[in-house]
Amino acid sequence: MVQPATSTGPRGSRGLLRGLFPGVQVLRHYQRGWLRGDVLGGVTVAAYLVPQVMAYAVVAGMPPVVGLWATVGPLLVYVVLGSSRQLSVGPESTTALMTAAGVAGLVGALGPGRSRDVAAALALGTALICLVGWVARLGFLADLLSRPVLVGYMTGIGVLMVTSQLGALTGLDVSAATPYGEVAATFRQLSQAHLPTLLISGIGLVMLFVLRRLAPRLPGALVFVLLAALASWILGLGDRGVRLVGQIPRGLPDLGLPDLTGIPLGPLLAAALGVTVVGYSDVVLTGRSFASRRGEPIDSNQEFLALGAANLTTGLSGGFPVSCSGSRTALGDTMGTRTQLHSLVAVGFILLTVFAFGPALAQFPRAALGAVVVFAAVGLVEVREWRRIARFRRSELALAVLTTAGVLTFGVLQGIGIAIALSILELLRRLARPHDGILGRVPGLAGMHDVDDYPDAVQVPGLVVYRYDAPLFFANADNFIRRALEAVDVSSPPARWLLVNAEANVEVDITAVDVLQTLADELQKRGVQLALARVKQDMRDDLASTGFLEVVGEDFIFPTLPTAVAGYEDWVGKHPEG
């Protein structure tokens, strides 16, 4: 007798390892034809990544070099644990901005010297929540954010990123509690802007956008970094009042737990939860969008583990929370990346940059970093998606606008809560007030269809076939019974049966069973029989356990619409009117 494979047997152990380390399985079956795209993609992504993650470190309130070290560990662990072959993990604009907000709220009485400890602790908190999500198999949470809410949220984040860099772009001291205040403060002091700083940021922005337009495959950010550093060295911009990145340490970062003394655990985990929700949603949505082009799978639960491990590495190396970058992933895809080998190539390039090119990067003006941040922020505002949503439905446009307003008015962390709440409210609205229809037979078309969609549809005399296009539960129970009785009351000739098409239901709650009982009682007063069609076994079991089947009768519960119609016609033959 052959023993089946289990999680404890040899074959089961191999299956478990394959599930835990999907990246290793891909590399084990590597094809030579993939090498060129992975090497080119890795170098190109790294060239774009170096100035970008340094800029994101500044956004997070960290020294620029922290962005580089917060990239190496996550890239290495994702090669092994990630289920996406193309995703580029590491510092990202949204999580960087959220880190800044979280650190500002937590550092408080600890003092500004503890900012890096708090940021690293925030990364560890994010790792912990991700690992809990992996163990609890909470991958379905990635589906809670609707597309309009995500578009609105990312637009709000883009605006916040721009306003956060107004001081760096102008050389002014811009400090305000809200983005509106930052804009107002900038305009009040605009006449005092530092001209060399303003020229650097302005020229940089023009150059970045022109290069993206004319040479999209060229690593424009890297070209700009090198030119800005060269200009800074030749012209002595540091001596002219332009703030520079400064000396970049060549040594490896100190590994170990950050100093957690005095950091409040509750607020820390609350901030980490916000970072996790947005970071995880970004990872899954970006991974899915690129994987779907090649028919490759993304394991949403595995991504919890991969993101948790990525944040664990950056938390232990004094970094800050990380997620993934859609722009870097898209850049790698353009260059032909096929596997996570491109991330290993990128890691090699980053290490070369830190140990060999540090002096050049030290001359890089912070105004240029601000320009890179603004350039990335503009890319978050998806104008084409706004137009598509506006053309599609006004209610979805309103969702996007409200989400953007929530982020800008109440802040990043609160904006996450608003985004999730709006998504859930929209879902509940659709479920509580769904579409419904009365069905009839359409000449030349199989099945039964909505009479509103087919004016030539013919109803079976005396039979009202009613379809409610949502699962029946407590939130739509009243709406269901009202609409169902309206369908009976307007029937001509008068209805003898109300046949409810229950195809949208797999199971029902007790409120739904109660409303079906109430519907049966109301129909009995009108002399109408209630029947149900397309009743799945799970729902049938629920109805049987409450005694509802005995009330309605087994003869009035049908597995399909044709059998239900045939049952009605047979019943009519036995119960003629009059």
Coordinates of C-alpha atoms in Angstrom, one line a residue:
M1 CA 0.0 0.0 0.0
V2 CA 1.4 3.4 -1.0
Q3 CA 1.5 5.9 1.7
P4 CA -0.1 9.3 0.7
A5 CA 2.1 12.3 0.8
T6 CA 1.5 14.4 3.9
S7 CA 3.1 17.5 5.5
T8 CA 5.2 15.1 7.6
G9 CA 6.3 12.7 4.9
P10 CA 9.2 13.2 2.5
R11 CA 7.0 14.3 -0.5
G12 CA 4.9 16.5 1.8
S13 CA 8.1 18.1 3.2
R14 CA 9.3 18.9 -0.3
G15 CA 5.8 20.3 -1.1
L16 CA 6.0 22.5 2.0
L17 CA 9.4 23.8 1.1
R18 CA 8.3 24.6 -2.4
G19 CA 5.4 26.5 -0.9
L20 CA 7.6 28.4 1.5
F21 CA 10.4 29.2 -1.0
P22 CA 8.7 29.7 -4.4
G23 CA 11.6 31.8 -5.7
V24 CA 14.1 29.0 -5.1
Q25 CA 11.9 26.7 -7.2
V26 CA 12.0 29.2 -10.1
L27 CA 15.7 29.6 -10.0
R28 CA 16.2 25.8 -9.9
H29 CA 14.5 25.6 -13.2
Y30 CA 16.2 28.7 -14.7
Q31 CA 16.4 28.9 -18.5
R32 CA 19.4 30.4 -20.2
G33 CA 17.2 32.5 -22.5
W34 CA 16.1 34.5 -19.4
L35 CA 19.6 35.7 -18.5
R36 CA 19.9 38.7 -20.8
G37 CA 16.7 40.3 -19.7
D38 CA 17.4 39.6 -16.0
V39 CA 20.9 41.2 -16.1
L40 CA 19.8 44.2 -18.2
G41 CA 16.7 44.7 -16.0
G42 CA 18.7 44.3 -12.8
V43 CA 21.3 46.9 -13.8
T44 CA 18.6 49.3 -15.1
V45 CA 16.4 48.9 -12.0
A46 CA 19.4 49.5 -9.7
A47 CA 20.4 52.6 -11.7
Y48 CA 16.9 54.0 -11.2
L49 CA 16.7 52.7 -7.6
V50 CA 19.8 54.3 -6.1
P51 CA 18.7 57.9 -6.3
Q52 CA 15.1 57.0 -5.7
V53 CA 15.5 55.1 -2.4
M54 CA 17.9 57.8 -1.2
A55 CA 15.1 60.3 -1.8
Y56 CA 12.6 58.1 -0.1
A57 CA 14.8 57.9 3.0
V58 CA 14.8 61.7 3.1
V59 CA 11.0 61.6 2.9
A60 CA 10.9 59.1 5.8
G61 CA 13.1 61.5 7.8
M62 CA 16.2 59.3 7.6
P63 CA 19.7 59.9 6.2
P64 CA 19.9 59.1 2.4
V65 CA 22.2 56.1 2.9
V66 CA 19.6 54.4 5.0
G67 CA 17.5 54.0 1.9
L68 CA 20.2 51.9 0.2
W69 CA 20.6 49.6 3.2
A70 CA 16.8 49.3 3.5
T71 CA 16.8 47.9 0.0
V72 CA 19.5 45.2 0.1
G73 CA 18.0 42.9 2.7
P74 CA 14.4 43.0 1.4
L75 CA 15.6 42.3 -2.2
L76 CA 17.6 39.3 -1.0
V77 CA 14.8 37.7 1.1
Y78 CA 12.2 38.4 -1.6
V79 CA 14.3 36.4 -4.1
V80 CA 13.7 33.4 -1.9
L81 CA 10.2 34.0 -0.4
G82 CA 8.4 36.1 -3.0
S83 CA 5.8 34.5 -5.3
S84 CA 6.2 37.3 -8.0
R85 CA 9.0 36.9 -10.5
Q86 CA 9.2 40.6 -11.3
L87 CA 8.3 42.6 -8.2
S88 CA 10.9 45.1 -7.0
V89 CA 10.7 45.4 -3.2
G90 CA 12.3 48.0 -1.0
P91 CA 11.6 51.6 0.0
E92 CA 8.5 53.1 -1.6
S93 CA 7.0 56.5 -1.6
T94 CA 3.8 55.7 0.3
T95 CA 5.4 53.7 3.1
A96 CA 8.2 56.3 3.4
L97 CA 5.7 59.1 3.9
M98 CA 3.7 57.0 6.3
T99 CA 7.0 56.3 8.2
A100 CA 7.6 60.0 8.5
A101 CA 4.0 60.5 9.9
G102 CA 4.3 57.6 12.2
V103 CA 7.8 58.6 13.6
A104 CA 6.6 62.2 14.1
G105 CA 3.6 60.9 16.1
L106 CA 5.7 58.4 18.2
V107 CA 9.0 60.1 18.8
G108 CA 7.4 62.8 21.0
A109 CA 9.1 63.0 24.3
L110 CA 11.8 60.6 23.2
G111 CA 13.6 63.3 21.3
P112 CA 14.6 63.6 17.7
G113 CA 17.7 61.5 18.3
R114 CA 15.5 58.4 18.6
S115 CA 13.9 58.8 15.1
R116 CA 15.9 55.9 13.6
D117 CA 15.1 53.6 16.5
V118 CA 11.4 54.4 16.1
A119 CA 11.5 53.9 12.3
A120 CA 13.3 50.5 12.8
A121 CA 10.8 49.5 15.5
L122 CA 8.0 50.5 13.0
A123 CA 9.5 48.1 10.5
L124 CA 9.6 45.3 13.0
G125 CA 6.0 46.0 14.0
T126 CA 5.1 45.8 10.3
A127 CA 7.0 42.5 10.0
L128 CA 5.1 41.1 13.0
I129 CA 1.7 42.0 11.6
C130 CA 2.6 40.5 8.2
L131 CA 3.7 37.3 9.8
V132 CA 0.4 37.1 11.8
G133 CA -1.4 37.7 8.5
W134 CA 0.5 34.8 6.9
V135 CA -0.3 32.4 9.8
A136 CA -3.9 33.5 9.9
R137 CA -4.2 33.3 6.0
L138 CA -5.6 36.8 5.7
G139 CA -4.6 37.2 2.0
F140 CA -8.3 37.9 1.2
L141 CA -7.8 41.4 2.8
A142 CA -6.1 42.5 -0.3
D143 CA -9.5 42.6 -2.0
L144 CA -11.0 45.2 0.4
L145 CA -9.7 48.2 -1.5
S146 CA -11.6 49.0 -4.6
R147 CA -9.9 50.5 -7.7
P148 CA -11.4 54.0 -7.3
V149 CA -10.4 54.2 -3.6
L150 CA -6.8 53.1 -4.5
V151 CA -6.6 55.7 -7.3
G152 CA -7.9 58.4 -5.0
Y153 CA -5.6 57.3 -2.2
M154 CA -2.5 57.3 -4.4
T155 CA -3.4 60.7 -5.7
G156 CA -3.5 62.0 -2.1
I157 CA -0.2 60.4 -1.3
G158 CA 1.3 62.0 -4.4
V159 CA 0.2 65.5 -3.3
L160 CA 1.5 64.9 0.2
M161 CA 4.9 63.9 -1.3
V162 CA 5.1 67.1 -3.3
T163 CA 4.2 69.3 -0.4
S164 CA 6.7 67.5 1.8
Q165 CA 9.5 68.5 -0.6
L166 CA 8.6 72.2 -0.9
G167 CA 11.3 73.2 1.5
A168 CA 14.0 71.1 -0.2
L169 CA 13.0 72.5 -3.6
T170 CA 13.1 76.1 -2.6
G171 CA 15.7 76.2 0.2
L172 CA 13.0 77.7 2.5
D173 CA 12.1 76.6 6.0
V174 CA 8.7 75.2 5.4
S175 CA 7.0 73.8 8.5
A176 CA 3.3 73.3 8.8
A177 CA 0.9 70.6 10.2
T178 CA -1.1 70.1 7.0
P179 CA -0.3 70.1 3.3
Y180 CA -2.5 73.2 2.9
G181 CA -0.3 74.9 5.5
E182 CA 2.9 73.9 3.7
V183 CA 1.7 75.4 0.4
A184 CA 0.6 78.6 2.2
A185 CA 3.9 78.9 4.0
T186 CA 5.8 78.4 0.8
F187 CA 3.9 81.1 -1.0
R188 CA 4.4 83.6 1.8
Q189 CA 8.2 83.1 1.7
L190 CA 8.6 82.6 -2.0
S191 CA 10.4 85.9 -2.5
Q192 CA 13.1 84.6 -0.1
A193 CA 13.7 81.3 -1.9
H194 CA 17.3 80.3 -2.4
L195 CA 18.0 80.9 -6.1
P196 CA 20.7 78.2 -6.7
T197 CA 18.5 75.7 -4.9
L198 CA 15.5 76.7 -6.9
L199 CA 17.4 76.4 -10.2
I200 CA 18.7 72.9 -9.4
S201 CA 15.2 71.6 -8.5
G202 CA 13.6 73.3 -11.5
I203 CA 16.2 72.1 -14.0
G204 CA 16.1 68.7 -12.5
L205 CA 12.3 68.4 -12.8
V206 CA 12.4 69.5 -16.4
M207 CA 15.2 67.1 -17.2
L208 CA 13.5 64.1 -15.5
F209 CA 10.2 64.6 -17.4
V210 CA 11.9 65.3 -20.7
L211 CA 14.1 62.1 -20.4
R212 CA 11.0 60.1 -19.5
R213 CA 9.3 61.4 -22.6
L214 CA 12.1 61.1 -25.1
A215 CA 14.1 58.2 -23.7
P216 CA 11.8 56.1 -21.4
R217 CA 14.3 53.2 -21.3
L218 CA 17.2 55.5 -20.1
P219 CA 17.6 55.6 -16.3
G220 CA 16.8 59.3 -16.2
A221 CA 17.1 59.5 -12.4
L222 CA 20.7 58.1 -12.5
V223 CA 21.7 60.5 -15.3
F224 CA 20.3 63.4 -13.3
V225 CA 22.1 62.2 -10.2
L226 CA 25.5 62.0 -11.9
L227 CA 25.1 65.4 -13.6
A228 CA 23.9 67.1 -10.4
A229 CA 26.8 65.6 -8.4
L230 CA 29.3 66.7 -11.1
A231 CA 27.9 70.2 -11.2
S232 CA 27.9 70.4 -7.5
W233 CA 31.6 69.4 -7.4
I234 CA 32.7 71.7 -10.2
L235 CA 30.7 74.8 -9.1
G236 CA 31.2 74.2 -5.4
L237 CA 27.4 74.4 -4.7
G238 CA 27.9 73.4 -1.1
D239 CA 29.9 76.7 -0.6
R240 CA 27.0 78.6 -2.2
G241 CA 24.5 77.6 0.4
V242 CA 23.1 74.5 -1.4
R243 CA 22.4 71.6 1.0
L244 CA 24.2 68.4 0.0
V245 CA 23.7 64.8 0.9
G246 CA 27.0 64.6 2.6
Q247 CA 29.4 61.8 3.3
I248 CA 27.9 58.4 2.8
P249 CA 29.3 55.7 5.3
R250 CA 31.0 52.9 3.5
G251 CA 30.8 50.3 6.2
L252 CA 27.9 47.9 6.7
P253 CA 25.0 48.9 8.9
D254 CA 24.9 47.8 12.5
L255 CA 22.7 44.7 12.8
G256 CA 20.5 44.1 15.8
L257 CA 17.3 45.2 17.5
P258 CA 16.8 48.9 17.8
D259 CA 16.6 50.6 21.2
L260 CA 12.9 50.1 22.1
T261 CA 13.1 51.9 25.5
G262 CA 10.2 54.3 26.0
I263 CA 8.5 53.5 22.6
P264 CA 4.8 53.0 23.3
L265 CA 3.7 49.6 22.0
G266 CA 0.1 50.3 21.3
P267 CA 0.6 53.4 19.1
L268 CA 3.6 51.7 17.4
L269 CA 1.5 48.7 16.4
A270 CA -1.4 51.0 15.3
A271 CA 1.0 52.9 13.0
A272 CA 2.5 49.6 11.8
L273 CA -1.0 48.3 11.0
G274 CA -1.6 51.2 8.7
V275 CA 1.7 50.7 7.0
T276 CA 1.0 47.0 6.6
V277 CA -2.4 47.5 5.0
V278 CA -1.1 49.9 2.4
G279 CA 2.2 48.1 1.8
Y280 CA 0.6 44.7 1.5
S281 CA -2.2 45.9 -0.8
D282 CA 0.5 47.6 -3.0
V283 CA 2.5 44.4 -3.1
V284 CA -0.4 42.1 -4.1
L285 CA -2.0 44.5 -6.6
T286 CA 1.3 45.4 -8.3
G287 CA 2.4 41.8 -8.3
R288 CA -0.9 40.6 -9.8
S289 CA -1.0 43.3 -12.5
F290 CA 2.4 42.2 -13.9
A291 CA 2.0 38.5 -13.3
S292 CA -1.4 38.4 -15.1
R293 CA 0.3 39.5 -18.4
R294 CA 2.3 36.2 -18.4
G295 CA -0.3 34.0 -16.8
E296 CA 1.9 33.5 -13.7
P297 CA 0.3 33.0 -10.3
I298 CA 0.6 35.3 -7.2
D299 CA 0.0 33.7 -3.8
S300 CA -1.5 36.5 -1.7
N301 CA -0.8 34.6 1.6
Q302 CA 2.8 34.0 0.6
E303 CA 3.2 37.7 0.0
F304 CA 2.4 38.3 3.7
L305 CA 5.4 36.1 4.6
A306 CA 7.7 37.7 2.0
L307 CA 6.8 41.3 3.0
G308 CA 7.1 40.4 6.7
A309 CA 10.6 38.9 6.2
A310 CA 11.6 42.0 4.1
N311 CA 10.6 44.3 6.9
L312 CA 12.3 42.1 9.5
T313 CA 15.6 42.6 7.6
T314 CA 15.3 46.3 7.4
G315 CA 14.2 46.6 11.0
L316 CA 17.2 44.7 12.2
S317 CA 19.6 46.9 10.1
G318 CA 18.3 50.2 11.3
G319 CA 16.1 50.9 8.3
F320 CA 12.4 51.8 7.9
P321 CA 9.3 50.0 6.6
V322 CA 9.4 48.9 3.0
S323 CA 6.9 47.7 0.4
C324 CA 7.3 47.5 -3.4
S325 CA 7.7 50.0 -6.3
G326 CA 5.4 49.9 -9.3
S327 CA 7.7 52.1 -11.3
R328 CA 10.8 50.0 -10.7
T329 CA 8.8 46.8 -11.5
A330 CA 7.5 48.4 -14.7
L331 CA 11.1 49.4 -15.6
G332 CA 12.4 45.9 -15.1
D333 CA 9.5 44.5 -17.1
T334 CA 10.3 46.9 -20.0
M335 CA 13.9 45.6 -20.0
G336 CA 12.7 42.0 -20.1
T337 CA 13.1 40.6 -16.6
R338 CA 11.8 37.1 -16.2
T339 CA 12.8 36.0 -12.6
Q340 CA 14.0 37.4 -9.3
L341 CA 17.6 37.0 -10.5
H342 CA 17.3 40.6 -11.6
S343 CA 17.0 41.5 -7.9
L344 CA 20.3 39.8 -7.1
V345 CA 21.9 41.8 -9.9
A346 CA 20.5 45.0 -8.5
V347 CA 21.9 44.1 -5.0
G348 CA 25.4 43.8 -6.5
F349 CA 25.0 47.2 -8.2
I350 CA 23.9 48.8 -4.9
L351 CA 26.9 47.4 -3.0
L352 CA 29.2 48.7 -5.7
T353 CA 27.6 52.1 -5.4
V354 CA 28.0 52.3 -1.6
F355 CA 31.6 51.1 -1.5
A356 CA 32.9 52.7 -4.8
F357 CA 30.8 55.7 -5.7
G358 CA 30.1 57.1 -2.2
P359 CA 32.2 60.3 -2.7
A360 CA 30.3 61.2 -5.8
L361 CA 27.0 60.7 -4.2
A362 CA 28.1 62.9 -1.2
Q363 CA 28.1 65.9 -3.6
F364 CA 24.5 65.3 -4.6
P365 CA 22.3 68.3 -3.7
R366 CA 19.3 67.6 -1.5
A367 CA 17.3 69.8 -3.9
A368 CA 17.9 67.3 -6.6
L369 CA 16.7 64.5 -4.3
G370 CA 13.5 66.6 -3.8
A371 CA 13.1 66.8 -7.6
V372 CA 13.4 63.0 -7.8
V373 CA 10.7 62.7 -5.1
V374 CA 8.4 65.1 -6.9
F375 CA 9.0 63.3 -10.2
A376 CA 8.0 60.0 -8.5
A377 CA 5.0 61.7 -6.9
V378 CA 3.6 62.9 -10.2
G379 CA 3.7 59.3 -11.4
L380 CA 1.3 58.3 -8.6
V381 CA -1.5 60.5 -10.0
E382 CA -3.1 58.3 -12.7
V383 CA -4.9 60.9 -14.9
R384 CA -6.0 58.2 -17.3
E385 CA -7.6 56.2 -14.5
W386 CA -9.4 59.3 -13.2
R387 CA -10.9 59.9 -16.7
R388 CA -11.9 56.2 -16.9
I389 CA -13.6 56.3 -13.5
A390 CA -15.4 59.6 -14.4
R391 CA -16.7 58.1 -17.6
F392 CA -17.8 54.9 -15.9
R393 CA -19.9 56.0 -12.9
R394 CA -20.3 59.2 -10.8
S395 CA -20.6 57.2 -7.5
E396 CA -17.1 55.7 -8.1
L397 CA -15.7 59.1 -9.0
A398 CA -17.1 60.4 -5.7
L399 CA -15.3 57.6 -3.9
A400 CA -12.0 58.5 -5.4
V401 CA -12.4 62.2 -4.7
L402 CA -13.5 61.6 -1.1
T403 CA -10.5 59.3 -0.5
T404 CA -8.1 61.9 -1.8
A405 CA -9.7 64.6 0.3
G406 CA -9.5 62.3 3.4
V407 CA -5.8 61.7 2.9
L408 CA -5.1 65.4 2.5
T409 CA -7.3 66.6 5.3
F410 CA -6.9 64.0 8.0
G411 CA -3.4 62.6 7.2
V412 CA -1.9 59.4 5.8
L413 CA -2.8 56.9 8.6
Q414 CA -6.4 58.3 8.9
G415 CA -6.6 58.3 5.1
I416 CA -6.0 54.5 5.1
G417 CA -8.9 54.0 7.5
I418 CA -11.1 56.3 5.4
A419 CA -10.1 54.4 2.2
I420 CA -11.0 51.0 3.7
A421 CA -14.2 52.3 5.3
L422 CA -15.3 53.8 2.0
S423 CA -14.6 50.5 0.2
I424 CA -16.6 48.6 2.7
L425 CA -19.4 51.1 2.6
E426 CA -19.5 50.9 -1.2
L427 CA -19.6 47.1 -1.0
L428 CA -22.4 47.2 1.6
R429 CA -24.3 49.7 -0.5
R430 CA -24.2 47.4 -3.5
L431 CA -25.2 44.4 -1.5
A432 CA -27.9 46.2 0.4
R433 CA -29.5 47.7 -2.7
P434 CA -28.6 45.3 -5.5
H435 CA -30.0 45.0 -9.0
D436 CA -33.0 42.6 -9.3
G437 CA -35.1 41.4 -12.2
I438 CA -38.2 39.5 -13.3
L439 CA -37.3 36.8 -15.8
G440 CA -39.0 35.5 -18.9
R441 CA -38.4 33.4 -22.0
V442 CA -36.8 35.1 -25.0
P443 CA -37.6 33.7 -28.5
G444 CA -34.4 32.2 -30.0
L445 CA -32.4 32.5 -26.8
A446 CA -31.8 29.7 -24.3
G447 CA -32.6 30.2 -20.7
M448 CA -34.6 32.9 -18.9
H449 CA -33.6 36.5 -19.0
D450 CA -34.5 39.9 -17.4
V451 CA -37.6 41.3 -19.1
D452 CA -36.1 44.8 -18.7
D453 CA -33.2 43.8 -20.9
Y454 CA -35.4 42.0 -23.5
P455 CA -38.7 43.7 -24.2
D456 CA -39.9 40.7 -26.3
A457 CA -39.4 38.3 -23.3
V458 CA -42.5 36.3 -22.5
Q459 CA -43.4 35.4 -18.9
V460 CA -45.1 32.2 -18.0
P461 CA -48.7 33.1 -17.1
G462 CA -49.2 33.2 -13.3
L463 CA -45.5 32.6 -12.6
V464 CA -43.3 35.4 -11.4
V465 CA -39.6 34.3 -11.7
Y466 CA -37.7 36.8 -9.5
R467 CA -34.0 37.1 -9.4
Y468 CA -32.2 39.1 -6.6
D469 CA -28.6 39.8 -7.7
A470 CA -26.9 39.6 -4.3
P471 CA -26.6 37.1 -1.4
L472 CA -29.5 37.5 1.0
F473 CA -28.4 38.7 4.4
F474 CA -29.4 41.0 7.2
A475 CA -28.4 44.2 5.4
N476 CA -30.7 43.7 2.4
A477 CA -33.5 41.6 4.0
D478 CA -36.0 44.5 4.0
N479 CA -35.1 45.6 0.5
F480 CA -35.5 42.0 -0.8
I481 CA -39.0 41.4 0.7
R482 CA -40.2 44.8 -0.5
R483 CA -39.0 44.3 -4.1
A484 CA -40.2 40.7 -4.2
L485 CA -43.7 41.7 -3.1
E486 CA -43.8 44.6 -5.6
A487 CA -43.0 42.0 -8.4
V488 CA -46.0 40.0 -7.3
D489 CA -48.3 42.9 -7.0
V490 CA -47.6 44.3 -10.5
S491 CA -47.9 40.9 -12.2
S492 CA -50.4 40.6 -15.0
P493 CA -52.2 38.1 -15.1
P494 CA -52.2 37.8 -11.2
A495 CA -49.4 35.7 -9.8
R496 CA -50.0 32.2 -8.5
W497 CA -46.4 31.4 -7.8
L498 CA -43.4 33.6 -6.8
L499 CA -40.3 31.6 -7.9
V500 CA -37.2 33.1 -6.3
N501 CA -34.0 32.4 -8.3
A502 CA -31.5 31.9 -5.4
E503 CA -28.4 31.5 -7.6
A504 CA -26.6 34.3 -5.8
N505 CA -26.8 32.5 -2.5
V506 CA -24.5 29.8 -1.1
E507 CA -25.5 30.1 2.5
V508 CA -27.9 32.4 4.4
D509 CA -27.9 33.9 7.9
I510 CA -30.8 33.7 10.3
T511 CA -32.1 37.1 9.3
A512 CA -32.4 35.9 5.7
V513 CA -34.3 32.8 6.8
D514 CA -36.6 34.9 8.8
V515 CA -37.3 37.2 5.9
L516 CA -38.1 34.2 3.6
Q517 CA -40.6 33.0 6.3
T518 CA -42.1 36.5 6.4
L519 CA -42.3 36.5 2.6
A520 CA -44.0 33.1 2.6
D521 CA -46.6 34.4 5.1
E522 CA -47.3 37.6 3.1
L523 CA -47.7 35.6 -0.1
Q524 CA -50.1 33.2 1.6
K525 CA -52.3 36.2 2.4
R526 CA -52.3 37.0 -1.3
G527 CA -53.0 33.5 -2.3
V528 CA -49.6 33.1 -3.9
Q529 CA -47.2 30.1 -3.4
L530 CA -43.5 30.7 -2.7
A531 CA -41.0 28.5 -4.5
L532 CA -37.2 28.6 -4.7
A533 CA -35.0 27.5 -7.7
R534 CA -31.2 27.0 -8.1
V535 CA -30.9 26.2 -4.4
K536 CA -27.4 25.0 -3.6
Q537 CA -26.8 22.2 -1.1
D538 CA -25.2 24.4 1.5
M539 CA -28.2 26.8 1.4
R540 CA -30.6 23.8 1.5
D541 CA -28.9 22.5 4.6
D542 CA -29.3 25.9 6.3
L543 CA -33.0 26.1 5.4
A544 CA -33.6 22.6 6.6
S545 CA -31.9 23.2 9.9
T546 CA -34.3 26.1 10.7
G547 CA -37.4 24.1 9.7
F548 CA -38.1 26.4 6.7
L549 CA -38.3 23.5 4.2
E550 CA -41.1 22.0 6.2
V551 CA -43.0 25.2 6.1
V552 CA -42.7 25.8 2.4
G553 CA -42.6 22.1 1.4
E554 CA -39.9 20.0 -0.3
D555 CA -42.0 20.0 -3.5
F556 CA -41.4 23.8 -3.9
I557 CA -37.6 23.7 -3.7
F558 CA -35.9 23.1 -7.1
P559 CA -32.3 22.6 -8.2
T560 CA -32.7 24.4 -11.6
L561 CA -35.0 26.9 -13.3
P562 CA -36.3 24.5 -15.9
T563 CA -37.3 21.9 -13.3
A564 CA -39.0 24.7 -11.3
V565 CA -41.0 25.9 -14.4
A566 CA -41.9 22.3 -15.2
G567 CA -43.0 21.9 -11.5
Y568 CA -45.2 25.0 -11.8
E569 CA -46.8 23.8 -15.0
D570 CA -47.5 20.4 -13.4
W571 CA -48.9 22.2 -10.4
V572 CA -51.2 24.4 -12.5
G573 CA -52.6 21.2 -14.2
K574 CA -53.5 19.9 -10.8
H575 CA -54.8 23.2 -9.4
P576 CA -56.8 25.0 -12.2
E577 CA -58.1 28.5 -11.4
G578 CA -61.7 29.0 -10.3

